[in-house]
Amino acid sequence: MNEQFTLEVQLNVEHTAGSFGEIAYRWFDEVSAGVAAEARAAVAPLAATVGRPPTPYGPLGEPGTVFGVVQCTRMKTAFESRTTERNASAAGMRWLRTQLADMPAQASMWFGRLDEHGHRSGRLLYLRARRLADSPDWLRLEAHLDESEFTDPVHGRDRQQRYLEAAWPFADEFDPGFGDIDYTFDGETTFETSLRSPERPRQWWDHTSSVNHCREFLRGYSWLTILPKELAAVVGGAGALTASGAFSQVRRLRHGGFWLLATDDYRDYDQAAVERVFRALAPALRAGTPTQWPRRSGESPQRQVFRDAAGTGS
């Protein structure tokens, strides 16, 4: 049986880009409209309040029915939180917008289908926006999806394009300090994960705070990499990025950063392509020799080059 992995679309947006609440709302509204329009339409007429089963642990509805919920989590104390949810209907989206006016620690949107028991299951779409205590000046915009959506022989290219087209306006408008599409490590990049070792399991550049320094060092590299404007000259600018042959797309973003897509088709992003991207972006990466950890079942692969980026150039 083939293992199934989760991909994460991630964009790191700084407070100078505008209201976090408004940016987060647009992320939920626009990405879901572009990627899961049919699911949005299916739940649109519902009331905001989520219905509860008549009996404890009973079914929420007919098996196979599309569901969609939005949730907001606020920290009551440093160790205690409270989560509220509504349907991702038109009424629920109005509720979400009022909640995001005072940006919570985390907000999310989940679409799926009720399983054979009438319980929530599956992932037609999962979006998240969050602020972590160690990086309060940054908003993390995320979308999680099954890698099989991108590798599907029939619909894979269409799904890839939908996510890329949904992410592009945010990358172009909000001057992100970093962005990528890669295997998920709960917000940490593959590169950051590989820079750990038994001697340095947690450092100031770990995933909770490394975003604070993403305009000084590139957090990682992947199939899609968003390079901030501050690091463009470090890698030689548009000319060097294009000449490297590492990217099928080198698109300059409105504020001076770059949208770098390694291959037109995600399925072509093999180890040789990873090597090309690494060499092109190595001057912007933090120095240090990555560690290839033994991978346990269910863990994401480390799609990396296990060499020190220091001294490596395109």
Tab-separated table of C-alpha atoms in Angstrom:
chain	number	residue	atom	x	y	z
A	1	MET	CA	0.000	0.000	0.000
A	2	ASN	CA	1.424	3.368	-1.021
A	3	GLU	CA	1.932	5.902	1.742
A	4	GLN	CA	-0.077	9.105	1.522
A	5	PHE	CA	1.615	12.403	2.369
A	6	THR	CA	0.291	15.872	3.062
A	7	LEU	CA	1.464	18.924	1.165
A	8	GLU	CA	1.356	22.402	2.640
A	9	VAL	CA	0.989	25.691	0.823
A	10	GLN	CA	2.536	28.275	3.140
A	11	LEU	CA	2.887	32.063	2.945
A	12	ASN	CA	4.409	34.219	5.709
A	13	VAL	CA	2.928	37.745	5.698
A	14	GLU	CA	4.246	40.592	7.840
A	15	HIS	CA	2.099	43.049	9.831
A	16	THR	CA	3.114	45.877	7.481
A	17	ALA	CA	1.043	44.209	4.726
A	18	GLY	CA	-2.218	45.311	6.335
A	19	SER	CA	-4.902	44.030	8.689
A	20	PHE	CA	-4.217	40.395	9.567
A	21	GLY	CA	-7.934	39.786	9.994
A	22	GLU	CA	-8.786	41.090	6.545
A	23	ILE	CA	-5.928	39.189	4.902
A	24	ALA	CA	-6.978	35.990	6.687
A	25	TYR	CA	-10.597	36.437	5.633
A	26	ARG	CA	-9.549	36.894	2.021
A	27	TRP	CA	-7.418	33.743	2.272
A	28	PHE	CA	-10.421	31.685	3.364
A	29	ASP	CA	-12.873	33.321	0.989
A	30	GLU	CA	-10.773	33.521	-2.179
A	31	VAL	CA	-8.831	30.274	-1.926
A	32	SER	CA	-11.952	28.245	-1.139
A	33	ALA	CA	-13.781	29.896	-4.048
A	34	GLY	CA	-10.904	29.010	-6.387
A	35	VAL	CA	-10.172	25.495	-5.150
A	36	ALA	CA	-13.448	24.184	-3.690
A	37	ALA	CA	-16.234	26.191	-5.319
A	38	GLU	CA	-18.661	23.253	-5.423
A	39	ALA	CA	-18.226	22.555	-1.704
A	40	ARG	CA	-18.726	26.247	-0.890
A	41	ALA	CA	-21.936	26.264	-2.919
A	42	ALA	CA	-23.215	23.086	-1.243
A	43	VAL	CA	-23.098	24.584	2.265
A	44	ALA	CA	-23.859	28.219	1.354
A	45	PRO	CA	-27.601	28.089	2.242
A	46	LEU	CA	-27.034	26.668	5.743
A	47	ALA	CA	-27.506	28.663	8.928
A	48	ALA	CA	-24.382	29.818	10.698
A	49	THR	CA	-24.938	27.621	13.754
A	50	VAL	CA	-23.653	24.067	13.376
A	51	GLY	CA	-26.317	21.421	13.926
A	52	ARG	CA	-25.729	18.790	16.590
A	53	PRO	CA	-26.782	15.110	16.481
A	54	PRO	CA	-29.955	14.258	18.407
A	55	THR	CA	-28.033	11.653	20.398
A	56	PRO	CA	-24.435	11.734	21.682
A	57	TYR	CA	-21.995	10.562	19.015
A	58	GLY	CA	-24.861	10.202	16.563
A	59	PRO	CA	-24.640	10.972	12.841
A	60	LEU	CA	-24.465	14.594	11.683
A	61	GLY	CA	-26.257	13.811	8.438
A	62	GLU	CA	-26.526	11.506	5.477
A	63	PRO	CA	-23.301	9.685	4.539
A	64	GLY	CA	-21.560	11.355	1.614
A	65	THR	CA	-22.995	14.791	2.370
A	66	VAL	CA	-20.576	17.701	1.975
A	67	PHE	CA	-19.867	19.616	5.171
A	68	GLY	CA	-17.894	22.792	5.741
A	69	VAL	CA	-16.969	24.521	8.986
A	70	VAL	CA	-14.956	27.556	10.020
A	71	GLN	CA	-13.306	27.704	13.432
A	72	CYS	CA	-11.627	30.359	15.571
A	73	THR	CA	-9.316	29.542	18.478
A	74	ARG	CA	-8.492	32.133	21.123
A	75	MET	CA	-5.996	31.687	23.924
A	76	LYS	CA	-7.580	32.107	27.368
A	77	THR	CA	-4.230	31.579	29.069
A	78	ALA	CA	-0.792	30.531	27.854
A	79	PHE	CA	-1.910	26.897	28.188
A	80	GLU	CA	-5.652	27.040	27.639
A	81	SER	CA	-7.639	27.884	24.524
A	82	ARG	CA	-11.254	28.087	23.435
A	83	THR	CA	-12.480	27.148	19.948
A	84	THR	CA	-15.796	28.183	18.428
A	85	GLU	CA	-17.153	27.045	15.078
A	86	ARG	CA	-19.822	27.803	12.517
A	87	ASN	CA	-20.875	26.358	9.184
A	88	ALA	CA	-18.868	27.707	6.239
A	89	SER	CA	-22.139	29.011	4.812
A	90	ALA	CA	-22.856	32.562	3.720
A	91	ALA	CA	-24.065	33.311	7.242
A	92	GLY	CA	-21.087	31.531	8.780
A	93	MET	CA	-18.675	33.524	6.637
A	94	ARG	CA	-20.248	36.742	7.925
A	95	TRP	CA	-19.658	35.471	11.462
A	96	LEU	CA	-16.064	34.620	10.576
A	97	ARG	CA	-15.407	38.129	9.315
A	98	THR	CA	-16.571	39.651	12.602
A	99	GLN	CA	-14.333	37.249	14.534
A	100	LEU	CA	-11.306	38.062	12.410
A	101	ALA	CA	-11.704	41.773	13.111
A	102	ASP	CA	-9.868	40.871	16.343
A	103	MET	CA	-7.455	38.300	14.919
A	104	PRO	CA	-7.506	35.093	17.005
A	105	ALA	CA	-4.479	32.890	17.572
A	106	GLN	CA	-5.779	30.569	14.849
A	107	ALA	CA	-8.632	30.347	12.380
A	108	SER	CA	-9.363	27.492	10.013
A	109	MET	CA	-11.736	26.251	7.326
A	110	TRP	CA	-12.441	22.573	6.657
A	111	PHE	CA	-14.524	20.973	3.911
A	112	GLY	CA	-15.067	17.235	3.653
A	113	ARG	CA	-17.780	14.590	3.355
A	114	LEU	CA	-19.641	12.724	6.074
A	115	ASP	CA	-18.418	9.135	6.263
A	116	GLU	CA	-20.505	5.957	6.308
A	117	HIS	CA	-21.453	6.696	9.918
A	118	GLY	CA	-22.462	10.264	9.191
A	119	HIS	CA	-19.370	11.746	10.863
A	120	ARG	CA	-16.955	14.331	9.495
A	121	SER	CA	-14.236	12.805	7.381
A	122	GLY	CA	-11.891	13.456	4.503
A	123	ARG	CA	-10.424	16.690	3.198
A	124	LEU	CA	-11.853	18.469	0.204
A	125	LEU	CA	-10.084	21.585	1.479
A	126	TYR	CA	-8.289	22.652	4.651
A	127	LEU	CA	-7.118	26.222	5.199
A	128	ARG	CA	-5.546	27.833	8.239
A	129	ALA	CA	-4.348	31.285	9.313
A	130	ARG	CA	-2.449	31.662	12.558
A	131	ARG	CA	-0.257	33.901	14.669
A	132	LEU	CA	2.212	32.193	16.985
A	133	ALA	CA	3.322	33.790	20.224
A	134	ASP	CA	6.982	33.670	19.173
A	135	SER	CA	6.289	35.547	15.924
A	136	PRO	CA	3.391	37.938	16.623
A	137	ASP	CA	4.326	40.269	13.757
A	138	TRP	CA	3.712	37.542	11.192
A	139	LEU	CA	0.609	35.839	9.843
A	140	ARG	CA	0.987	32.298	8.515
A	141	LEU	CA	-1.380	31.461	5.687
A	142	GLU	CA	-1.627	27.718	5.047
A	143	ALA	CA	-3.465	25.209	2.891
A	144	HIS	CA	-3.101	21.467	3.488
A	145	LEU	CA	-3.900	18.864	0.838
A	146	ASP	CA	-3.221	15.240	-0.004
A	147	GLU	CA	-0.238	14.881	-2.320
A	148	SER	CA	-2.368	12.521	-4.408
A	149	GLU	CA	-4.362	15.558	-5.573
A	150	PHE	CA	-1.236	16.790	-7.376
A	151	THR	CA	-0.101	13.389	-8.630
A	152	ASP	CA	-3.456	12.178	-9.933
A	153	PRO	CA	-2.891	11.128	-13.575
A	154	VAL	CA	-6.145	12.702	-14.767
A	155	HIS	CA	-6.802	15.725	-12.558
A	156	GLY	CA	-3.352	16.407	-11.096
A	157	ARG	CA	-2.352	19.290	-13.377
A	158	ASP	CA	-5.705	21.001	-12.876
A	159	ARG	CA	-5.399	20.761	-9.072
A	160	GLN	CA	-1.852	22.079	-9.201
A	161	GLN	CA	-2.951	25.064	-11.256
A	162	ARG	CA	-5.873	25.817	-8.989
A	163	TYR	CA	-3.658	26.061	-5.931
A	164	LEU	CA	-0.995	28.066	-7.740
A	165	GLU	CA	-3.570	30.490	-9.111
A	166	ALA	CA	-5.143	30.829	-5.663
A	167	ALA	CA	-1.789	31.554	-3.980
A	168	TRP	CA	-0.446	33.978	-6.593
A	169	PRO	CA	-2.534	37.093	-5.657
A	170	PHE	CA	-1.427	36.818	-2.020
A	171	ALA	CA	2.219	36.369	-2.973
A	172	ASP	CA	2.052	39.310	-5.363
A	173	GLU	CA	0.088	41.716	-3.185
A	174	PHE	CA	1.314	41.149	0.367
A	175	ASP	CA	5.117	40.986	-0.006
A	176	PRO	CA	5.611	37.693	1.894
A	177	GLY	CA	8.891	37.037	3.662
A	178	PHE	CA	8.662	33.415	2.555
A	179	GLY	CA	6.383	30.953	0.841
A	180	ASP	CA	6.472	27.409	-0.480
A	181	ILE	CA	4.606	24.260	-1.446
A	182	ASP	CA	6.209	21.217	0.111
A	183	TYR	CA	5.614	18.332	2.493
A	184	THR	CA	4.201	19.550	5.787
A	185	PHE	CA	6.101	19.672	9.066
A	186	ASP	CA	3.456	21.734	10.894
A	187	GLY	CA	4.770	25.065	9.694
A	188	GLU	CA	8.431	24.179	9.851
A	189	THR	CA	10.125	23.766	6.470
A	190	THR	CA	11.890	20.593	5.391
A	191	PHE	CA	15.169	22.514	5.409
A	192	GLU	CA	14.639	23.732	8.980
A	193	THR	CA	13.736	20.230	10.099
A	194	SER	CA	16.913	18.844	8.562
A	195	LEU	CA	19.098	21.426	10.318
A	196	ARG	CA	18.250	19.921	13.676
A	197	SER	CA	20.525	17.337	15.240
A	198	PRO	CA	20.728	15.525	18.587
A	199	GLU	CA	23.118	18.276	19.704
A	200	ARG	CA	20.853	21.105	18.527
A	201	PRO	CA	17.249	19.833	18.694
A	202	ARG	CA	15.768	23.310	19.112
A	203	GLN	CA	17.380	26.587	18.096
A	204	TRP	CA	16.286	30.184	17.774
A	205	TRP	CA	15.588	29.484	14.113
A	206	ASP	CA	13.060	26.699	14.842
A	207	HIS	CA	9.653	26.891	13.201
A	208	THR	CA	7.987	28.989	15.896
A	209	SER	CA	10.409	31.883	15.504
A	210	SER	CA	12.420	31.371	12.296
A	211	VAL	CA	9.820	33.367	10.402
A	212	ASN	CA	11.078	36.433	12.304
A	213	HIS	CA	14.318	36.155	10.316
A	214	CYS	CA	12.946	35.095	6.920
A	215	ARG	CA	14.101	38.314	5.267
A	216	GLU	CA	17.668	37.541	6.416
A	217	PHE	CA	17.804	33.824	5.518
A	218	LEU	CA	15.614	31.812	3.165
A	219	ARG	CA	13.614	29.368	5.286
A	220	GLY	CA	13.847	26.580	2.705
A	221	TYR	CA	13.356	25.605	-0.932
A	222	SER	CA	10.793	23.431	-2.679
A	223	TRP	CA	8.667	22.955	-5.795
A	224	LEU	CA	7.347	26.493	-5.316
A	225	THR	CA	9.545	28.926	-3.425
A	226	ILE	CA	8.712	32.551	-2.639
A	227	LEU	CA	11.965	34.495	-2.347
A	228	PRO	CA	11.678	37.841	-0.509
A	229	LYS	CA	13.035	41.007	-2.098
A	230	GLU	CA	15.754	41.300	0.551
A	231	LEU	CA	17.393	38.096	-0.720
A	232	ALA	CA	16.997	38.665	-4.457
A	233	ALA	CA	20.446	40.201	-4.912
A	234	VAL	CA	22.053	37.490	-2.775
A	235	VAL	CA	21.149	34.867	-5.396
A	236	GLY	CA	22.024	37.114	-8.343
A	237	GLY	CA	18.619	38.528	-9.251
A	238	ALA	CA	16.353	37.570	-12.122
A	239	GLY	CA	19.204	36.976	-14.556
A	240	ALA	CA	21.001	34.419	-12.413
A	241	LEU	CA	17.784	32.701	-11.367
A	242	THR	CA	16.737	32.295	-15.003
A	243	ALA	CA	20.195	31.249	-16.192
A	244	SER	CA	20.430	28.590	-13.475
A	245	GLY	CA	17.925	26.434	-15.360
A	246	ALA	CA	16.398	25.485	-12.000
A	247	PHE	CA	12.990	27.058	-12.590
A	248	SER	CA	10.248	26.828	-15.167
A	249	GLN	CA	8.853	30.106	-13.815
A	250	VAL	CA	10.836	33.086	-12.535
A	251	ARG	CA	8.174	35.727	-11.904
A	252	ARG	CA	8.986	39.021	-10.238
A	253	LEU	CA	6.509	39.969	-7.533
A	254	ARG	CA	5.105	43.447	-7.177
A	255	HIS	CA	7.335	44.409	-4.234
A	256	GLY	CA	10.561	42.972	-5.644
A	257	GLY	CA	10.540	39.341	-4.519
A	258	PHE	CA	10.316	36.319	-6.817
A	259	TRP	CA	7.860	33.504	-7.450
A	260	LEU	CA	10.023	30.493	-8.349
A	261	LEU	CA	8.364	27.346	-9.716
A	262	ALA	CA	10.774	24.470	-10.262
A	263	THR	CA	8.780	22.437	-12.810
A	264	ASP	CA	5.558	23.026	-14.714
A	265	ASP	CA	4.215	19.721	-13.376
A	266	TYR	CA	4.660	18.776	-9.724
A	267	ARG	CA	5.187	15.156	-10.778
A	268	ASP	CA	8.431	16.183	-12.503
A	269	TYR	CA	9.922	17.595	-9.299
A	270	ASP	CA	12.421	14.774	-8.811
A	271	GLN	CA	15.741	14.685	-6.976
A	272	ALA	CA	17.589	16.181	-9.950
A	273	ALA	CA	15.198	19.156	-9.866
A	274	VAL	CA	15.676	19.463	-6.090
A	275	GLU	CA	19.444	19.644	-6.671
A	276	ARG	CA	19.067	22.415	-9.251
A	277	VAL	CA	16.860	24.495	-6.949
A	278	PHE	CA	19.258	23.990	-4.043
A	279	ARG	CA	22.227	25.207	-6.056
A	280	ALA	CA	20.360	28.273	-7.304
A	281	LEU	CA	19.149	29.300	-3.835
A	282	ALA	CA	22.025	28.082	-1.654
A	283	PRO	CA	23.545	31.578	-1.186
A	284	ALA	CA	20.359	32.670	0.606
A	285	LEU	CA	20.103	29.617	2.878
A	286	ARG	CA	21.419	29.378	6.410
A	287	ALA	CA	24.777	27.612	6.682
A	288	GLY	CA	24.883	24.168	8.237
A	289	THR	CA	24.951	20.569	7.115
A	290	PRO	CA	21.442	19.081	7.011
A	291	THR	CA	20.751	15.797	8.762
A	292	GLN	CA	18.780	13.018	7.082
A	293	TRP	CA	16.634	11.618	9.840
A	294	PRO	CA	15.349	8.013	9.848
A	295	ARG	CA	11.749	8.343	8.682
A	296	ARG	CA	9.016	6.566	10.570
A	297	SER	CA	5.812	5.423	8.896
A	298	GLY	CA	3.496	8.342	8.249
A	299	GLU	CA	6.162	11.014	8.554
A	300	SER	CA	6.796	13.354	5.644
A	301	PRO	CA	9.893	12.702	3.529
A	302	GLN	CA	12.826	15.118	3.681
A	303	ARG	CA	13.055	16.198	0.053
A	304	GLN	CA	16.443	17.903	0.365
A	305	VAL	CA	20.095	18.057	-0.630
A	306	PHE	CA	22.107	17.009	2.410
A	307	ARG	CA	25.058	19.333	1.920
A	308	ASP	CA	26.018	22.569	3.608
A	309	ALA	CA	24.712	25.492	1.565
A	310	ALA	CA	27.742	27.575	2.545
A	311	GLY	CA	30.101	27.896	-0.381
A	312	THR	CA	27.575	26.456	-2.840
A	313	GLY	CA	26.481	28.654	-5.706
A	314	SER	CA	24.531	28.462	-8.918
